PDB file of C-alpha atoms in Angstrom:
ATOM      1  CA  MET A 250      18.012 -37.331  15.999  1.00 48.00           C
ATOM      2  CA  PRO A 251      21.667 -37.285  14.553  1.00 53.00           C
ATOM      3  CA  PRO A 252      23.389 -34.052  15.160  1.00 54.00           C
ATOM      4  CA  ALA A 253      23.763 -33.582  11.301  1.00 50.00           C
ATOM      5  CA  VAL A 254      20.042 -33.768  10.895  1.00 55.00           C
ATOM      6  CA  ARG A 255      19.613 -31.321  13.470  1.00 77.00           C
ATOM      7  CA  LYS A 256      21.938 -28.890  12.091  1.00 80.00           C
ATOM      8  CA  VAL A 257      20.201 -29.216   8.605  1.00 82.00           C
ATOM      9  CA  ASP A 258      16.765 -28.761  10.364  1.00 88.00           C
ATOM     10  CA  MET A 259      18.082 -25.667  12.226  1.00 89.00           C
ATOM     11  CA  ILE A 260      19.517 -24.212   8.991  1.00 91.00           C
ATOM     12  CA  TYR A 261      16.516 -24.834   6.998  1.00 92.00           C
ATOM     13  CA  ASP A 262      14.287 -23.219   9.621  1.00 93.00           C
ATOM     14  CA  THR A 263      16.376 -20.092   9.841  1.00 94.00           C
ATOM     15  CA  LEU A 264      16.848 -19.580   6.160  1.00 94.00           C
ATOM     16  CA  ARG A 265      12.971 -20.168   5.666  1.00 92.00           C
ATOM     17  CA  GLU A 266      12.149 -17.372   7.980  1.00 90.00           C
ATOM     18  CA  LEU A 267      14.864 -14.980   6.429  1.00 91.00           C
ATOM     19  CA  LEU A 268      13.678 -15.928   3.038  1.00 89.00           C
ATOM     20  CA  ARG A 269      10.161 -15.447   3.764  1.00 86.00           C
ATOM     21  CA  ASP A 270      11.156 -11.905   5.309  1.00 85.00           C
ATOM     22  CA  ALA A 271      13.280 -10.982   2.134  1.00 83.00           C
ATOM     23  CA  ALA A 272      16.249 -10.679   4.323  1.00 86.00           C
ATOM     24  CA  PHE A 273      18.590 -11.466   1.103  1.00 87.00           C
ATOM     25  CA  PRO A 274      19.085  -9.310  -1.775  1.00 82.00           C
ATOM     26  CA  PRO A 275      16.748 -10.949  -4.605  1.00 77.00           C
ATOM     27  CA  ALA A 276      19.175 -10.785  -7.368  1.00 80.00           C
ATOM     28  CA  GLU A 277      22.236 -12.020  -5.713  1.00 87.00           C
ATOM     29  CA  PRO A 278      23.185 -15.738  -5.027  1.00 91.00           C
ATOM     30  CA  LEU A 279      23.366 -17.068  -1.458  1.00 92.00           C
ATOM     31  CA  SER A 280      26.759 -17.801  -0.293  1.00 93.00           C
ATOM     32  CA  SER A 281      27.115 -21.265   1.290  1.00 93.00           C
ATOM     33  CA  ARG A 282      30.590 -20.333   2.405  1.00 94.00           C
ATOM     34  CA  ASP A 283      29.331 -17.178   4.131  1.00 95.00           C
ATOM     35  CA  LEU A 284      26.303 -18.763   5.663  1.00 94.00           C
ATOM     36  CA  ALA A 285      28.561 -21.753   7.004  1.00 93.00           C
ATOM     37  CA  ASP A 286      30.727 -19.164   8.656  1.00 94.00           C
ATOM     38  CA  THR A 287      27.840 -17.338  10.159  1.00 93.00           C
ATOM     39  CA  TYR A 288      26.198 -20.295  11.624  1.00 91.00           C
ATOM     40  CA  SER A 289      29.572 -22.222  12.461  1.00 91.00           C
ATOM     41  CA  VAL A 290      28.507 -25.289  10.478  1.00 91.00           C
ATOM     42  CA  SER A 291      30.076 -26.878   7.468  1.00 92.00           C
ATOM     43  CA  ARG A 292      28.702 -26.169   3.870  1.00 92.00           C
ATOM     44  CA  THR A 293      26.956 -29.644   3.803  1.00 92.00           C
ATOM     45  CA  PRO A 294      23.934 -28.619   5.987  1.00 92.00           C
ATOM     46  CA  ILE A 295      23.827 -25.325   4.028  1.00 94.00           C
ATOM     47  CA  ARG A 296      23.622 -27.026   0.789  1.00 93.00           C
ATOM     48  CA  ASP A 297      21.041 -29.422   1.922  1.00 94.00           C
ATOM     49  CA  ALA A 298      18.960 -26.740   3.272  1.00 94.00           C
ATOM     50  CA  PHE A 299      19.308 -24.942  -0.108  1.00 94.00           C
ATOM     51  CA  LYS A 300      17.777 -28.107  -1.790  1.00 94.00           C
ATOM     52  CA  GLN A 301      14.940 -28.220   0.585  1.00 94.00           C
ATOM     53  CA  LEU A 302      14.242 -24.605   0.142  1.00 93.00           C
ATOM     54  CA  GLU A 303      14.373 -25.059  -3.812  1.00 93.00           C
ATOM     55  CA  ALA A 304      11.837 -27.881  -3.384  1.00 92.00           C
ATOM     56  CA  GLU A 305       9.576 -25.695  -1.320  1.00 90.00           C
ATOM     57  CA  GLY A 306       9.791 -22.668  -3.951  1.00 86.00           C
ATOM     58  CA  LEU A 307      11.609 -20.354  -1.811  1.00 88.00           C
ATOM     59  CA  LEU A 308      15.056 -20.458  -3.832  1.00 91.00           C
ATOM     60  CA  THR A 309      15.655 -20.795  -7.410  1.00 89.00           C
ATOM     61  CA  TYR A 310      18.702 -22.592  -8.824  1.00 92.00           C
ATOM     62  CA  ILE A 311      20.684 -21.329 -11.781  1.00 89.00           C
ATOM     63  CA  PRO A 312      23.443 -23.526 -13.103  1.00 89.00           C
ATOM     64  CA  GLU A 313      26.821 -22.192 -12.652  1.00 86.00           C
ATOM     65  CA  GLN A 314      25.522 -19.250 -10.855  1.00 89.00           C
ATOM     66  CA  GLY A 315      23.932 -20.825  -7.686  1.00 92.00           C
ATOM     67  CA  TYR A 316      20.904 -20.341  -5.470  1.00 93.00           C
ATOM     68  CA  PHE A 317      18.837 -17.178  -5.561  1.00 91.00           C
ATOM     69  CA  PRO A 318      15.835 -16.008  -3.420  1.00 88.00           C
ATOM     70  CA  ARG A 319      12.773 -16.614  -5.748  1.00 85.00           C
ATOM     71  CA  VAL A 320      10.662 -13.784  -6.832  1.00 82.00           C
ATOM     72  CA  ALA A 321       7.153 -14.570  -7.615  1.00 84.00           C
ATOM     73  CA  ASP A 322       6.288 -14.543 -11.417  1.00 86.00           C
ATOM     74  CA  ASP A 323       3.925 -11.863 -12.888  1.00 88.00           C
ATOM     75  CA  VAL A 324       0.893 -13.759 -12.497  1.00 90.00           C
ATOM     76  CA  THR A 325       1.447 -14.400  -8.862  1.00 91.00           C
ATOM     77  CA  LEU A 326       2.419 -10.689  -8.179  1.00 90.00           C
ATOM     78  CA  THR A 327      -0.712  -9.519  -9.861  1.00 92.00           C
ATOM     79  CA  ARG A 328      -2.823 -11.886  -7.924  1.00 94.00           C
ATOM     80  CA  ALA A 329      -1.119 -11.046  -4.596  1.00 95.00           C
ATOM     81  CA  TYR A 330      -1.460  -7.355  -4.859  1.00 95.00           C
ATOM     82  CA  ALA A 331      -5.019  -7.722  -5.649  1.00 95.00           C
ATOM     83  CA  GLU A 332      -5.508 -10.047  -2.875  1.00 96.00           C
ATOM     84  CA  ARG A 333      -4.476  -7.405  -0.297  1.00 95.00           C
ATOM     85  CA  ALA A 334      -7.618  -5.349  -0.865  1.00 94.00           C
ATOM     86  CA  GLU A 335      -9.717  -8.663  -0.877  1.00 94.00           C
ATOM     87  CA  ILE A 336      -8.125  -9.320   2.759  1.00 94.00           C
ATOM     88  CA  ILE A 337      -9.353  -5.874   3.915  1.00 93.00           C
ATOM     89  CA  ALA A 338     -12.725  -6.463   2.411  1.00 93.00           C
ATOM     90  CA  ARG A 339     -12.988 -10.040   4.213  1.00 90.00           C
ATOM     91  CA  ALA A 340     -12.079  -8.432   7.516  1.00 85.00           C
ATOM     92  CA  ARG A 341     -14.642  -5.598   7.155  1.00 72.00           C
ATOM     93  CA  ARG A 342     -17.569  -8.108   6.480  1.00 63.00           C
ATOM     94  CA  PRO A 343     -20.222  -8.449   9.285  1.00 48.00           C
ATOM     95  CA  GLY A 344     -20.669 -11.438  11.439  1.00 45.00           C
ATOM     96  CA  ALA A 345     -17.748 -13.265  12.765  1.00 40.00           C
ATOM     97  CA  ASN A 346     -15.325 -10.891  11.006  1.00 42.00           C
ATOM     98  CA  GLY A 347     -16.891  -7.763  12.377  1.00 44.00           C
ATOM     99  CA  ARG A 348     -14.548  -7.590  15.451  1.00 49.00           C
ATOM    100  CA  ALA A 349     -11.870  -5.907  13.125  1.00 48.00           C
ATOM    101  CA  VAL A 350     -14.364  -2.824  12.755  1.00 46.00           C
ATOM    102  CA  ARG A 351     -15.250  -2.503  16.501  1.00 48.00           C
ATOM    103  CA  ARG A 352     -11.719  -2.240  17.613  1.00 51.00           C
ATOM    104  CA  SER A 353     -10.975   0.846  19.947  1.00 42.00           C
ATOM    105  CA  SER A 354      -8.958   3.801  18.934  1.00 50.00           C
ATOM    106  CA  ASP A 355      -6.588   2.779  21.705  1.00 52.00           C
ATOM    107  CA  ALA A 356      -5.991  -0.676  20.491  1.00 54.00           C
ATOM    108  CA  ARG A 357      -5.291   1.063  17.164  1.00 53.00           C
ATOM    109  CA  SER A 358      -2.942   3.540  18.652  1.00 53.00           C
ATOM    110  CA  THR A 359      -0.997   0.835  20.425  1.00 56.00           C
ATOM    111  CA  THR A 360      -0.599  -1.274  17.216  1.00 55.00           C
ATOM    112  CA  PHE A 361       0.572   1.861  15.381  1.00 52.00           C
ATOM    113  CA  ARG A 362       2.991   2.758  17.945  1.00 57.00           C
ATOM    114  CA  GLU A 363       4.642  -0.930  17.813  1.00 57.00           C
ATOM    115  CA  LEU A 364       4.651  -1.036  14.016  1.00 53.00           C
ATOM    116  CA  SER A 365       6.122   2.398  13.792  1.00 52.00           C
ATOM    117  CA  ARG A 366       8.883   1.319  16.157  1.00 53.00           C
ATOM    118  CA  ARG A 367       9.624  -1.826  14.177  1.00 50.00           C
ATOM    119  CA  ALA A 368       9.643  -0.039  10.921  1.00 47.00           C
ATOM    120  CA  ALA A 369      12.004   2.697  11.932  1.00 47.00           C
ATOM    121  CA  VAL A 370      14.729  -0.292  12.409  1.00 42.00           C
ATOM    122  CA  ILE A 371      14.577  -0.573   8.547  1.00 41.00           C
ATOM    123  CA  ALA A 372      14.094   2.987   7.311  1.00 45.00           C
ATOM    124  CA  GLU A 373      14.575   2.204   3.684  1.00 48.00           C
ATOM    125  CA  ASP A 374      11.465   0.104   3.488  1.00 51.00           C
ATOM    126  CA  THR A 375       9.430   1.630   6.050  1.00 76.00           C
ATOM    127  CA  PRO A 376       6.403   2.437   3.904  1.00 85.00           C
ATOM    128  CA  ALA A 377       5.959  -1.167   2.659  1.00 87.00           C
ATOM    129  CA  ARG A 378       6.568  -2.524   6.263  1.00 87.00           C
ATOM    130  CA  LEU A 379       3.801  -0.201   7.526  1.00 88.00           C
ATOM    131  CA  ILE A 380       1.271  -1.409   4.983  1.00 92.00           C
ATOM    132  CA  GLU A 381       2.138  -5.075   5.634  1.00 92.00           C
ATOM    133  CA  THR A 382       1.695  -4.650   9.481  1.00 90.00           C
ATOM    134  CA  ILE A 383      -1.647  -2.893   9.104  1.00 92.00           C
ATOM    135  CA  LEU A 384      -2.819  -5.729   6.674  1.00 94.00           C
ATOM    136  CA  LEU A 385      -1.733  -8.227   9.458  1.00 92.00           C
ATOM    137  CA  ASP A 386      -3.256  -6.316  12.171  1.00 91.00           C
ATOM    138  CA  VAL A 387      -6.644  -5.953  10.536  1.00 91.00           C
ATOM    139  CA  ALA A 388      -6.658  -9.700   9.453  1.00 92.00           C
ATOM    140  CA  ALA A 389      -5.591 -10.780  13.140  1.00 90.00           C
ATOM    141  CA  HIS A 390      -8.720  -9.144  14.610  1.00 86.00           C
ATOM    142  CA  ALA A 391     -11.181 -10.403  12.054  1.00 85.00           C
ATOM    143  CA  GLY A 392     -12.032 -13.331  13.969  1.00 84.00           C
ATOM    144  CA  ASP A 393     -11.175 -15.619  10.880  1.00 87.00           C
ATOM    145  CA  PRO A 394      -7.928 -17.753  11.166  1.00 91.00           C
ATOM    146  CA  LYS A 395      -8.018 -18.238   7.424  1.00 93.00           C
ATOM    147  CA  CYS A 396      -7.990 -14.550   6.788  1.00 93.00           C
ATOM    148  CA  LEU A 397      -4.901 -13.955   9.033  1.00 93.00           C
ATOM    149  CA  ALA A 398      -3.137 -17.085   7.435  1.00 94.00           C
ATOM    150  CA  ASP A 399      -3.798 -15.676   3.927  1.00 96.00           C
ATOM    151  CA  ALA A 400      -2.494 -12.357   5.129  1.00 95.00           C
ATOM    152  CA  ARG A 401       0.798 -13.955   6.449  1.00 93.00           C
ATOM    153  CA  ASP A 402       1.175 -15.785   3.079  1.00 93.00           C
ATOM    154  CA  ASN A 403       0.614 -12.380   1.112  1.00 94.00           C
ATOM    155  CA  VAL A 404       3.168 -10.621   3.144  1.00 93.00           C
ATOM    156  CA  ALA A 405       5.854 -13.410   2.280  1.00 89.00           C
ATOM    157  CA  THR A 406       4.920 -13.493  -1.199  1.00 90.00           C
ATOM    158  CA  LEU A 407       5.330  -9.600  -1.875  1.00 91.00           C
ATOM    159  CA  ALA A 408       8.254  -9.240   0.840  1.00 88.00           C
ATOM    160  CA  PRO A 409      10.852  -9.104  -2.037  1.00 85.00           C
ATOM    161  CA  MET A 410       8.933  -6.215  -3.616  1.00 87.00           C
ATOM    162  CA  ARG A 411       9.614  -3.915  -0.647  1.00 86.00           C
ATOM    163  CA  LEU A 412      12.612  -1.969  -1.953  1.00 79.00           C
ATOM    164  CA  ALA A 413      11.225  -2.081  -5.452  1.00 82.00           C
ATOM    165  CA  GLU A 414       8.183  -0.132  -4.329  1.00 86.00           C
ATOM    166  CA  GLN A 415      10.384   2.758  -3.441  1.00 84.00           C
ATOM    167  CA  ILE A 416      10.630   3.560  -7.229  1.00 84.00           C
ATOM    168  CA  LEU A 417       7.016   4.163  -7.519  1.00 87.00           C
ATOM    169  CA  PRO A 418       6.514   8.082  -7.240  1.00 87.00           C
ATOM    170  CA  ASP A 419       3.399   7.677  -4.778  1.00 88.00           C
ATOM    171  CA  HIS A 420       4.824   5.072  -2.343  1.00 89.00           C
ATOM    172  CA  VAL A 421       4.988   7.252   0.671  1.00 89.00           C
ATOM    173  CA  ASP A 422       1.740   9.136   0.104  1.00 92.00           C
ATOM    174  CA  ASP A 423       0.060   5.755  -0.393  1.00 92.00           C
ATOM    175  CA  ALA A 424       1.447   4.348   2.854  1.00 91.00           C
ATOM    176  CA  ALA A 425       0.569   7.716   4.682  1.00 90.00           C
ATOM    177  CA  ARG A 426      -3.173   7.632   3.493  1.00 92.00           C
ATOM    178  CA  ILE A 427      -3.403   3.876   4.682  1.00 92.00           C
ATOM    179  CA  VAL A 428      -1.785   4.831   7.995  1.00 89.00           C
ATOM    180  CA  ARG A 429      -4.106   7.786   8.391  1.00 90.00           C
ATOM    181  CA  LEU A 430      -7.227   5.907   7.732  1.00 91.00           C
ATOM    182  CA  TYR A 431      -6.391   2.947   9.835  1.00 90.00           C
ATOM    183  CA  ARG A 432      -5.623   4.929  12.792  1.00 87.00           C
ATOM    184  CA  ALA A 433      -8.974   6.774  12.430  1.00 88.00           C
ATOM    185  CA  GLY A 434     -10.871   3.474  12.077  1.00 87.00           C
ATOM    186  CA  LYS A 435     -12.446   4.596   8.752  1.00 89.00           C
ATOM    187  CA  TYR A 436     -12.513   1.063   7.256  1.00 88.00           C
ATOM    188  CA  ASP A 437     -14.707   1.867   4.366  1.00 91.00           C
ATOM    189  CA  GLU A 438     -12.117   4.534   3.227  1.00 94.00           C
ATOM    190  CA  LEU A 439      -9.402   2.290   4.241  1.00 93.00           C
ATOM    191  CA  LEU A 440     -10.720  -0.509   1.880  1.00 94.00           C
ATOM    192  CA  ARG A 441     -10.902   2.107  -0.982  1.00 95.00           C
ATOM    193  CA  ALA A 442      -7.311   3.169  -0.226  1.00 96.00           C
ATOM    194  CA  PHE A 443      -6.158  -0.439  -0.243  1.00 96.00           C
ATOM    195  CA  ARG A 444      -7.802  -0.947  -3.574  1.00 96.00           C
ATOM    196  CA  ASP A 445      -6.038   1.995  -5.069  1.00 96.00           C
ATOM    197  CA  TYR A 446      -2.735   0.925  -3.763  1.00 94.00           C
ATOM    198  CA  SER A 447      -3.335  -2.631  -5.110  1.00 93.00           C
ATOM    199  CA  GLN A 448      -4.437  -1.406  -8.421  1.00 93.00           C
ATOM    200  CA  LYS A 449      -1.167   0.831  -9.051  1.00 92.00           C
ATOM    201  CA  ARG A 450       1.085  -2.001  -8.034  1.00 91.00           C
ATOM    202  CA  VAL A 451      -0.922  -4.680 -10.285  1.00 90.00           C
ATOM    203  CA  VAL A 452       0.157  -2.345 -13.098  1.00 89.00           C
ATOM    204  CA  ALA A 453       3.536  -1.389 -12.264  1.00 88.00           C
ATOM    205  CA  MET A 454       5.179  -4.181 -10.289  1.00 84.00           C
ATOM    206  CA  PRO A 455       5.561  -7.114 -12.649  1.00 81.00           C
ATOM    207  CA  SER A 456       7.731  -4.995 -15.003  1.00 83.00           C
ATOM    208  CA  LEU A 457       9.764  -3.474 -12.050  1.00 77.00           C
ATOM    209  CA  SER A 458      10.306  -7.061 -10.860  1.00 78.00           C
ATOM    210  CA  ARG A 459      11.612  -8.243 -14.269  1.00 75.00           C
ATOM    211  CA  GLN A 460      13.954  -5.200 -14.476  1.00 73.00           C
ATOM    212  CA  ILE A 461      15.578  -5.143 -10.942  1.00 68.00           C
ATOM    213  CA  LEU A 462      14.612  -8.193  -8.786  1.00 64.00           C
ATOM    214  CA  ARG A 463      15.014 -11.310 -10.927  1.00 63.00           C
ATOM    215  CA  PRO A 464      18.355 -12.900 -11.193  1.00 60.00           C
ATOM    216  CA  LYS A 465      19.905 -12.387 -14.844  1.00 56.00           C
ATOM    217  CA  VAL A 466      20.851 -15.776 -16.397  1.00 55.00           C
ATOM    218  CA  LYS A 467      24.264 -15.462 -17.790  1.00 58.00           C
ATOM    219  CA  PRO A 468      25.198 -17.273 -20.904  1.00 52.00           C
ATOM    220  CA  ARG A 469      27.364 -20.226 -20.778  1.00 54.00           C
ATOM    221  CA  THR A 470      30.745 -19.852 -22.319  1.00 53.00           C
ATOM    222  CA  ARG A 471      31.993 -22.770 -24.614  1.00 50.00           C
ATOM    223  CA  PRO A 472      35.123 -24.271 -23.794  1.00 46.00           C
ATOM    224  CA  ARG A 473      37.885 -23.595 -26.535  1.00 45.00           C
TER     225      ARG A 473
END
């Protein structure tokens, strides 16, 4: 494989993971110059990676402004928040998925210590990260690969909303309730808590997303 192609692939893979984890401010354009300096490459593989990521739906291009991290539309946001409770419900069902319910308190405590350690690194969005990690952990122990895959896709879809969730008045209390029930292994109550959490965000987040996360299209100026 030619070196130039390998560079494009490397940049694409790196940016893809960063975008899926909402590592870039959603309302600001990505700088090909800064990224080229960061990864010690020319701007050509950066631009090529941008085009691939736009085709994949992770970037949005606005003429004369550049490439922006894509934030899901209202319908997708609503569906994704509602899906979080459904993922917990699927993991709670008997049969192959029942392993999520039978996990020991020691296993839950180990996971909680790890997610707390990770979340503490990014203090400003800890509540959202805690909820994401609990969702992934429950799905991972459900004995259903599709449930885990859906949970991962869900986290990637809603990752840009982490900081916006801080505006909601109950975001810390909602996370604390979910963490408490998760640690206690009270899955019926955990499911109800996720449904309450999801419903609040189905109502509030589309509007917040439009206000603070989506890039503003600047009117084009006509040449004189």
